[in-house]
PDB file of C-alpha atoms in Angstrom:
ATOM      1  CA  GLU A   1    -107.367 -35.022   9.028  1.00  0.00           C
ATOM      2  CA  ASP A   2    -106.348 -34.568   5.244  1.00  0.00           C
ATOM      3  CA  GLN A   3    -105.757 -36.761   2.808  1.00  0.00           C
ATOM      4  CA  VAL A   4    -105.030 -37.490  -0.425  1.00  0.00           C
ATOM      5  CA  THR A   5    -105.490 -40.640  -1.913  1.00  0.00           C
ATOM      6  CA  GLN A   6    -104.576 -41.635  -5.698  1.00  0.00           C
ATOM      7  CA  SER A   7    -105.867 -44.486  -8.361  1.00  0.00           C
ATOM      8  CA  PRO A   8    -105.222 -46.860  -8.958  1.00  0.00           C
ATOM      9  CA  GLU A   9    -101.698 -48.191  -7.844  1.00  0.00           C
ATOM     10  CA  ALA A  10    -100.294 -49.039 -10.668  1.00  0.00           C
ATOM     11  CA  LEU A  11    -101.697 -48.832 -14.775  1.00  0.00           C
ATOM     12  CA  ARG A  12    -100.063 -51.129 -17.930  1.00  0.00           C
ATOM     13  CA  LEU A  13    -101.026 -49.681 -20.741  1.00  0.00           C
ATOM     14  CA  GLN A  14    -100.173 -50.315 -24.483  1.00  0.00           C
ATOM     15  CA  GLU A  15     -99.190 -47.357 -26.310  1.00  0.00           C
ATOM     16  CA  GLY A  16    -101.333 -45.189 -27.929  1.00  0.00           C
ATOM     17  CA  GLU A  17    -104.445 -46.921 -25.771  1.00  0.00           C
ATOM     18  CA  SER A  18    -105.572 -43.204 -23.395  1.00  0.00           C
ATOM     19  CA  SER A  19    -106.559 -44.077 -19.841  1.00  0.00           C
ATOM     20  CA  SER A  20    -107.029 -41.506 -17.240  1.00  0.00           C
ATOM     21  CA  LEU A  21    -105.608 -41.388 -13.594  1.00  0.00           C
ATOM     22  CA  ASN A  22    -107.952 -40.405 -10.228  1.00  0.00           C
ATOM     23  CA  CYS A  23    -106.450 -38.355  -7.556  1.00  0.00           C
ATOM     24  CA  SER A  24    -108.977 -37.729  -4.881  1.00  0.00           C
ATOM     25  CA  TYR A  25    -108.582 -35.669  -1.903  1.00  0.00           C
ATOM     26  CA  THR A  26    -110.355 -34.183   1.374  1.00  0.00           C
ATOM     27  CA  VAL A  27    -108.666 -30.923   3.082  1.00  0.00           C
ATOM     28  CA  SER A  28    -110.579 -28.155   5.351  1.00  0.00           C
ATOM     29  CA  GLY A  29    -109.445 -26.462   1.960  1.00  0.00           C
ATOM     30  CA  LEU A  30    -107.461 -26.122  -1.614  1.00  0.00           C
ATOM     31  CA  ARG A  31    -105.112 -23.445  -3.138  1.00  0.00           C
ATOM     32  CA  GLY A  32    -103.525 -25.743  -4.957  1.00  0.00           C
ATOM     33  CA  LEU A  33    -103.844 -29.422  -6.989  1.00  0.00           C
ATOM     34  CA  PHE A  34     -99.914 -30.327  -7.894  1.00  0.00           C
ATOM     35  CA  TRP A  35     -99.052 -33.105 -10.065  1.00  0.00           C
ATOM     36  CA  TYR A  36     -95.209 -34.680 -10.394  1.00  0.00           C
ATOM     37  CA  ARG A  37     -94.365 -37.837 -12.535  1.00  0.00           C
ATOM     38  CA  GLN A  38     -91.032 -39.284 -10.989  1.00  0.00           C
ATOM     39  CA  ASP A  39     -88.582 -41.848 -12.751  1.00  0.00           C
ATOM     40  CA  PRO A  40     -87.163 -44.727 -11.098  1.00  0.00           C
ATOM     41  CA  GLY A  41     -84.526 -42.932  -8.668  1.00  0.00           C
ATOM     42  CA  LYS A  42     -84.989 -39.134  -9.111  1.00  0.00           C
ATOM     43  CA  GLY A  43     -87.233 -37.559  -7.923  1.00  0.00           C
ATOM     44  CA  PRO A  44     -90.845 -35.919  -8.793  1.00  0.00           C
ATOM     45  CA  GLU A  45     -90.546 -32.713 -11.658  1.00  0.00           C
ATOM     46  CA  PHE A  46     -92.682 -30.940 -11.434  1.00  0.00           C
ATOM     47  CA  LEU A  47     -95.962 -30.955 -14.034  1.00  0.00           C
ATOM     48  CA  PHE A  48     -99.030 -29.206 -12.999  1.00  0.00           C
ATOM     49  CA  THR A  49    -100.780 -26.442 -10.592  1.00  0.00           C
ATOM     50  CA  LEU A  50    -104.866 -26.646 -10.985  1.00  0.00           C
ATOM     51  CA  TYR A  51    -106.636 -23.414  -8.559  1.00  0.00           C
ATOM     52  CA  SER A  52    -110.228 -23.667  -9.112  1.00  0.00           C
ATOM     53  CA  ALA A  53    -113.278 -26.661  -9.582  1.00  0.00           C
ATOM     54  CA  GLY A  54    -113.239 -26.903 -13.806  1.00  0.00           C
ATOM     55  CA  GLU A  55    -109.707 -25.566 -14.441  1.00  0.00           C
ATOM     56  CA  GLU A  56    -107.474 -27.475 -16.966  1.00  0.00           C
ATOM     57  CA  LYS A  57    -103.947 -27.887 -18.100  1.00  0.00           C
ATOM     58  CA  GLU A  58    -102.528 -29.495 -20.583  1.00  0.00           C
ATOM     59  CA  LYS A  59     -99.049 -30.330 -21.291  1.00  0.00           C
ATOM     60  CA  GLU A  60     -98.357 -31.972 -24.406  1.00  0.00           C
ATOM     61  CA  ARG A  61    -100.187 -36.388 -23.572  1.00  0.00           C
ATOM     62  CA  LEU A  62    -100.903 -34.956 -20.837  1.00  0.00           C
ATOM     63  CA  LYS A  63    -104.623 -32.482 -18.760  1.00  0.00           C
ATOM     64  CA  ALA A  64    -104.832 -32.401 -15.561  1.00  0.00           C
ATOM     65  CA  THR A  65    -108.089 -30.963 -14.729  1.00  0.00           C
ATOM     66  CA  LEU A  66    -110.029 -30.917 -10.929  1.00  0.00           C
ATOM     67  CA  THR A  67    -112.759 -30.693  -9.364  1.00  0.00           C
ATOM     68  CA  LYS A  68    -114.321 -29.966  -6.589  1.00  0.00           C
ATOM     69  CA  LYS A  69    -113.059 -33.002  -4.786  1.00  0.00           C
ATOM     70  CA  GLU A  70    -111.159 -35.073  -7.312  1.00  0.00           C
ATOM     71  CA  SER A  71    -108.168 -34.748 -10.102  1.00  0.00           C
ATOM     72  CA  PHE A  72    -108.296 -36.987 -12.772  1.00  0.00           C
ATOM     73  CA  LEU A  73    -104.410 -36.277 -15.644  1.00  0.00           C
ATOM     74  CA  HIS A  74    -105.433 -38.528 -18.765  1.00  0.00           C
ATOM     75  CA  ILE A  75    -102.615 -39.805 -20.935  1.00  0.00           C
ATOM     76  CA  THR A  76    -103.529 -39.152 -24.765  1.00  0.00           C
ATOM     77  CA  ALA A  77    -102.034 -41.754 -27.049  1.00  0.00           C
ATOM     78  CA  PRO A  78     -99.576 -42.866 -24.053  1.00  0.00           C
ATOM     79  CA  LYS A  79     -95.530 -43.334 -25.678  1.00  0.00           C
ATOM     80  CA  PRO A  80     -93.495 -45.707 -23.764  1.00  0.00           C
ATOM     81  CA  GLU A  81     -91.320 -42.989 -22.365  1.00  0.00           C
ATOM     82  CA  ASP A  82     -94.140 -41.354 -20.375  1.00  0.00           C
ATOM     83  CA  SER A  83     -93.867 -44.973 -18.337  1.00  0.00           C
ATOM     84  CA  ALA A  84     -93.794 -43.445 -14.996  1.00  0.00           C
ATOM     85  CA  THR A  85     -94.589 -42.828 -11.236  1.00  0.00           C
ATOM     86  CA  TYR A  86     -97.210 -39.680 -10.885  1.00  0.00           C
ATOM     87  CA  LEU A  87     -97.564 -38.465  -7.283  1.00  0.00           C
ATOM     88  CA  CYS A  88    -100.729 -35.821  -6.438  1.00  0.00           C
ATOM     89  CA  ALA A  89    -100.018 -33.315  -4.260  1.00  0.00           C
ATOM     90  CA  ALA A  90    -102.591 -30.526  -2.013  1.00  0.00           C
ATOM     91  CA  ASP A  91    -101.471 -27.687  -0.762  1.00  0.00           C
ATOM     92  CA  ASN A  92    -104.455 -26.725   2.364  1.00  0.00           C
ATOM     93  CA  TYR A  93    -102.857 -23.520   3.215  1.00  0.00           C
ATOM     94  CA  GLY A  94    -100.388 -25.653   6.068  1.00  0.00           C
ATOM     95  CA  GLN A  95     -97.862 -25.997   6.771  1.00  0.00           C
ATOM     96  CA  ASN A  96     -96.581 -29.034   4.074  1.00  0.00           C
ATOM     97  CA  PHE A  97     -98.886 -29.930   1.636  1.00  0.00           C
ATOM     98  CA  VAL A  98    -100.527 -33.845   1.667  1.00  0.00           C
ATOM     99  CA  PHE A  99     -99.535 -35.591  -1.144  1.00  0.00           C
ATOM    100  CA  GLY A 100    -100.944 -39.096  -2.216  1.00  0.00           C
ATOM    101  CA  PRO A 101     -99.851 -42.624  -2.848  1.00  0.00           C
ATOM    102  CA  GLY A 102     -98.769 -41.770  -6.373  1.00  0.00           C
ATOM    103  CA  THR A 103     -99.894 -44.032  -9.331  1.00  0.00           C
ATOM    104  CA  ARG A 104     -96.572 -46.469 -11.097  1.00  0.00           C
ATOM    105  CA  LEU A 105     -98.304 -45.986 -15.019  1.00  0.00           C
ATOM    106  CA  SER A 106     -96.009 -48.658 -17.241  1.00  0.00           C
ATOM    107  CA  VAL A 107     -96.395 -48.297 -21.053  1.00  0.00           C
ATOM    108  CA  LEU A 108     -95.625 -50.826 -23.575  1.00  0.00           C
ATOM    109  CA  PRO A 109     -94.833 -50.784 -27.248  1.00  0.00           C
TER     110      PRO A 109
ATOM    111  CA  ASP B   1     -79.166 -22.742 -13.181  1.00  0.00           C
ATOM    112  CA  GLY B   2     -81.587 -22.562 -10.609  1.00  0.00           C
ATOM    113  CA  GLY B   3     -82.335 -26.367  -8.073  1.00  0.00           C
ATOM    114  CA  ILE B   4     -81.192 -28.446  -5.706  1.00  0.00           C
ATOM    115  CA  THR B   5     -78.753 -30.270  -4.891  1.00  0.00           C
ATOM    116  CA  GLN B   6     -78.678 -33.991  -2.830  1.00  0.00           C
ATOM    117  CA  SER B   7     -75.020 -35.253  -2.000  1.00  0.00           C
ATOM    118  CA  PRO B   8     -74.472 -38.290  -2.322  1.00  0.00           C
ATOM    119  CA  LYS B   9     -77.119 -39.995  -4.628  1.00  0.00           C
ATOM    120  CA  TYR B  10     -75.560 -43.292  -2.956  1.00  0.00           C
ATOM    121  CA  LEU B  11     -75.024 -43.884   0.222  1.00  0.00           C
ATOM    122  CA  PHE B  12     -74.079 -47.128   2.359  1.00  0.00           C
ATOM    123  CA  ARG B  13     -73.602 -46.913   6.488  1.00  0.00           C
ATOM    124  CA  LYS B  14     -72.540 -49.306   8.696  1.00  0.00           C
ATOM    125  CA  GLU B  15     -73.826 -51.056  12.643  1.00  0.00           C
ATOM    126  CA  GLY B  16     -74.076 -47.555  14.881  1.00  0.00           C
ATOM    127  CA  GLN B  17     -72.545 -44.825  12.939  1.00  0.00           C
ATOM    128  CA  ASN B  18     -74.286 -41.519  12.596  1.00  0.00           C
ATOM    129  CA  VAL B  19     -74.912 -40.961   8.026  1.00  0.00           C
ATOM    130  CA  THR B  20     -75.069 -37.013   7.177  1.00  0.00           C
ATOM    131  CA  LEU B  21     -77.222 -36.499   4.123  1.00  0.00           C
ATOM    132  CA  SER B  22     -76.426 -32.929   2.430  1.00  0.00           C
ATOM    133  CA  CYS B  23     -79.945 -31.066   0.714  1.00  0.00           C
ATOM    134  CA  GLU B  24     -77.991 -27.393  -1.068  1.00  0.00           C
ATOM    135  CA  GLN B  25     -80.751 -24.891  -3.292  1.00  0.00           C
ATOM    136  CA  ASN B  26     -80.243 -21.246  -4.854  1.00  0.00           C
ATOM    137  CA  LEU B  27     -84.188 -20.986  -5.625  1.00  0.00           C
ATOM    138  CA  ASN B  28     -83.655 -18.690  -2.491  1.00  0.00           C
ATOM    139  CA  HIS B  29     -87.022 -20.332  -1.319  1.00  0.00           C
ATOM    140  CA  ASP B  30     -87.173 -19.268   2.704  1.00  0.00           C
ATOM    141  CA  ALA B  31     -88.630 -23.650   3.110  1.00  0.00           C
ATOM    142  CA  MET B  32     -87.152 -26.560   3.513  1.00  0.00           C
ATOM    143  CA  TYR B  33     -88.876 -30.229   3.741  1.00  0.00           C
ATOM    144  CA  TRP B  34     -87.087 -33.754   4.268  1.00  0.00           C
ATOM    145  CA  TYR B  35     -88.884 -36.997   2.463  1.00  0.00           C
ATOM    146  CA  ARG B  36     -88.087 -40.880   2.934  1.00  0.00           C
ATOM    147  CA  GLN B  37     -89.778 -42.998   0.529  1.00  0.00           C
ATOM    148  CA  ASP B  38     -89.738 -46.213   0.561  1.00  0.00           C
ATOM    149  CA  PRO B  39     -90.781 -48.990  -2.452  1.00  0.00           C
ATOM    150  CA  GLY B  40     -94.256 -48.767  -3.621  1.00  0.00           C
ATOM    151  CA  GLN B  41     -95.262 -46.365  -0.644  1.00  0.00           C
ATOM    152  CA  GLY B  42     -95.899 -42.060  -1.288  1.00  0.00           C
ATOM    153  CA  LEU B  43     -93.725 -40.311   0.711  1.00  0.00           C
ATOM    154  CA  ARG B  44     -93.027 -39.624   4.947  1.00  0.00           C
ATOM    155  CA  LEU B  45     -92.293 -35.892   6.759  1.00  0.00           C
ATOM    156  CA  ILE B  46     -89.450 -35.986   8.350  1.00  0.00           C
ATOM    157  CA  TYR B  47     -88.557 -32.762   8.643  1.00  0.00           C
ATOM    158  CA  TYR B  48     -89.825 -29.579   7.218  1.00  0.00           C
ATOM    159  CA  SER B  49     -88.181 -25.945   7.805  1.00  0.00           C
ATOM    160  CA  GLN B  50     -89.505 -22.507   7.238  1.00  0.00           C
ATOM    161  CA  ILE B  51     -87.170 -19.971   8.198  1.00  0.00           C
ATOM    162  CA  VAL B  52     -83.041 -19.708   8.466  1.00  0.00           C
ATOM    163  CA  ASN B  53     -82.592 -21.099  13.005  1.00  0.00           C
ATOM    164  CA  ASP B  54     -85.707 -22.726  12.847  1.00  0.00           C
ATOM    165  CA  PHE B  55     -87.202 -25.900  12.194  1.00  0.00           C
ATOM    166  CA  GLN B  56     -89.942 -28.518  12.749  1.00  0.00           C
ATOM    167  CA  LYS B  57     -90.728 -32.873  13.125  1.00  0.00           C
ATOM    168  CA  GLY B  58     -92.987 -34.146  10.516  1.00  0.00           C
ATOM    169  CA  ASP B  59     -94.441 -37.603  10.538  1.00  0.00           C
ATOM    170  CA  ILE B  60     -92.208 -39.434  11.128  1.00  0.00           C
ATOM    171  CA  ALA B  61     -88.994 -37.309  12.892  1.00  0.00           C
ATOM    172  CA  GLU B  62     -88.201 -39.222  15.362  1.00  0.00           C
ATOM    173  CA  ARG B  63     -84.235 -40.218  15.490  1.00  0.00           C
ATOM    174  CA  TYR B  64     -83.870 -37.458  12.731  1.00  0.00           C
ATOM    175  CA  SER B  65     -81.776 -34.746  13.479  1.00  0.00           C
ATOM    176  CA  VAL B  66     -81.773 -31.719  11.395  1.00  0.00           C
ATOM    177  CA  SER B  67     -79.971 -28.450  10.901  1.00  0.00           C
ATOM    178  CA  ARG B  68     -80.570 -25.241   9.091  1.00  0.00           C
ATOM    179  CA  GLU B  69     -78.127 -22.581  10.108  1.00  0.00           C
ATOM    180  CA  LYS B  70     -77.477 -21.638   6.324  1.00  0.00           C
ATOM    181  CA  LYS B  71     -81.647 -20.563   4.025  1.00  0.00           C
ATOM    182  CA  GLU B  72     -79.503 -22.644   0.943  1.00  0.00           C
ATOM    183  CA  SER B  73     -78.482 -25.113   3.459  1.00  0.00           C
ATOM    184  CA  PHE B  74     -81.086 -27.798   5.150  1.00  0.00           C
ATOM    185  CA  PRO B  75     -78.548 -30.969   6.018  1.00  0.00           C
ATOM    186  CA  LEU B  76     -80.465 -34.583   7.858  1.00  0.00           C
ATOM    187  CA  THR B  77     -78.576 -36.757  10.023  1.00  0.00           C
ATOM    188  CA  VAL B  78     -79.638 -40.317  10.132  1.00  0.00           C
ATOM    189  CA  THR B  79     -78.577 -41.738  13.366  1.00  0.00           C
ATOM    190  CA  SER B  80     -77.343 -45.404  14.698  1.00  0.00           C
ATOM    191  CA  ALA B  81     -80.115 -45.429  16.684  1.00  0.00           C
ATOM    192  CA  GLN B  82     -82.562 -45.684  13.353  1.00  0.00           C
ATOM    193  CA  LYS B  83     -83.267 -49.542  12.456  1.00  0.00           C
ATOM    194  CA  ASN B  84     -84.310 -49.485   9.392  1.00  0.00           C
ATOM    195  CA  PRO B  85     -83.135 -46.786   7.376  1.00  0.00           C
ATOM    196  CA  THR B  86     -82.317 -48.479   4.389  1.00  0.00           C
ATOM    197  CA  ALA B  87     -84.371 -45.577   1.750  1.00  0.00           C
ATOM    198  CA  PHE B  88     -84.703 -43.321  -0.223  1.00  0.00           C
ATOM    199  CA  TYR B  89     -85.010 -40.092   0.800  1.00  0.00           C
ATOM    200  CA  LEU B  90     -86.016 -36.396  -0.964  1.00  0.00           C
ATOM    201  CA  CYS B  91     -85.100 -32.913  -0.631  1.00  0.00           C
ATOM    202  CA  ALA B  92     -87.653 -30.315  -1.065  1.00  0.00           C
ATOM    203  CA  SER B  93     -87.274 -27.115  -1.261  1.00  0.00           C
ATOM    204  CA  HIS B  94     -90.635 -24.304  -2.084  1.00  0.00           C
ATOM    205  CA  PRO B  95     -91.357 -20.884  -1.225  1.00  0.00           C
ATOM    206  CA  PHE B  96     -92.894 -20.127   1.165  1.00  0.00           C
ATOM    207  CA  GLY B  97     -95.488 -17.242   0.901  1.00  0.00           C
ATOM    208  CA  ARG B  98     -95.563 -17.049  -2.044  1.00  0.00           C
ATOM    209  CA  GLY B  99     -98.782 -18.928  -2.198  1.00  0.00           C
ATOM    210  CA  ASN B 100     -99.906 -21.454  -4.962  1.00  0.00           C
ATOM    211  CA  GLN B 101     -96.007 -22.641  -5.673  1.00  0.00           C
ATOM    212  CA  PRO B 102     -95.342 -25.813  -6.142  1.00  0.00           C
ATOM    213  CA  GLN B 103     -91.911 -27.592  -3.874  1.00  0.00           C
ATOM    214  CA  HIS B 104     -89.280 -28.396  -5.499  1.00  0.00           C
ATOM    215  CA  PHE B 105     -87.044 -31.733  -5.123  1.00  0.00           C
ATOM    216  CA  GLY B 106     -83.696 -33.190  -5.235  1.00  0.00           C
ATOM    217  CA  ASP B 107     -82.976 -35.772  -7.659  1.00  0.00           C
ATOM    218  CA  GLY B 108     -82.359 -37.963  -3.986  1.00  0.00           C
ATOM    219  CA  THR B 109     -80.063 -40.046  -1.646  1.00  0.00           C
ATOM    220  CA  ARG B 110     -80.534 -43.308  -1.724  1.00  0.00           C
ATOM    221  CA  LEU B 111     -79.176 -44.803   1.927  1.00  0.00           C
ATOM    222  CA  SER B 112     -78.373 -48.746   2.222  1.00  0.00           C
ATOM    223  CA  ILE B 113     -76.988 -50.621   4.918  1.00  0.00           C
ATOM    224  CA  LEU B 114     -73.551 -52.658   5.120  1.00  0.00           C
TER     225      LEU B 114
END
């Protein structure tokens, strides 16, 4: 069965303290790996799509990378406004995406 | 501005009552989805539709129902038989068949029991 897991479940960082979030996937085939940001009481907001191992995408303080088994979301010098839940999802050529449970990030001032 | 509109934002259900959650999109996407999100948990698929007048059950379809009479609209009914409907409900759309595209989400409806 195709599966996506994320770690850690929750992460607390001080402002400026860089770290990485992990998304591990086990799928029969990968058409794309997607990262989303979700604020409390809101729907997930699309951040990045990664298609093949070795690919990297950047946006402000965020950088997403992809290997054959996992993806990382690197957060450099985070600010309190980066606090959110980060979801990853795999498009496995099926009729739906496989979503991970998310990592809840808190950045303290 | 294209997007997905879910209404209402908050909904309260009495015992024995069916309630319907609205989802409208103007992105011209073929596929639409309903997810349930419980605190601290990921997204669980309720129903999805890839074309008008057709839909399929997801992982937790029991005691929910949907319709897809128009491409733009995919309402979800939570039946009175659903014993624990309190959750955050998210609607999404996708340009199915145009690969490598993300799903786009609405801002959700929070359903609570009175």
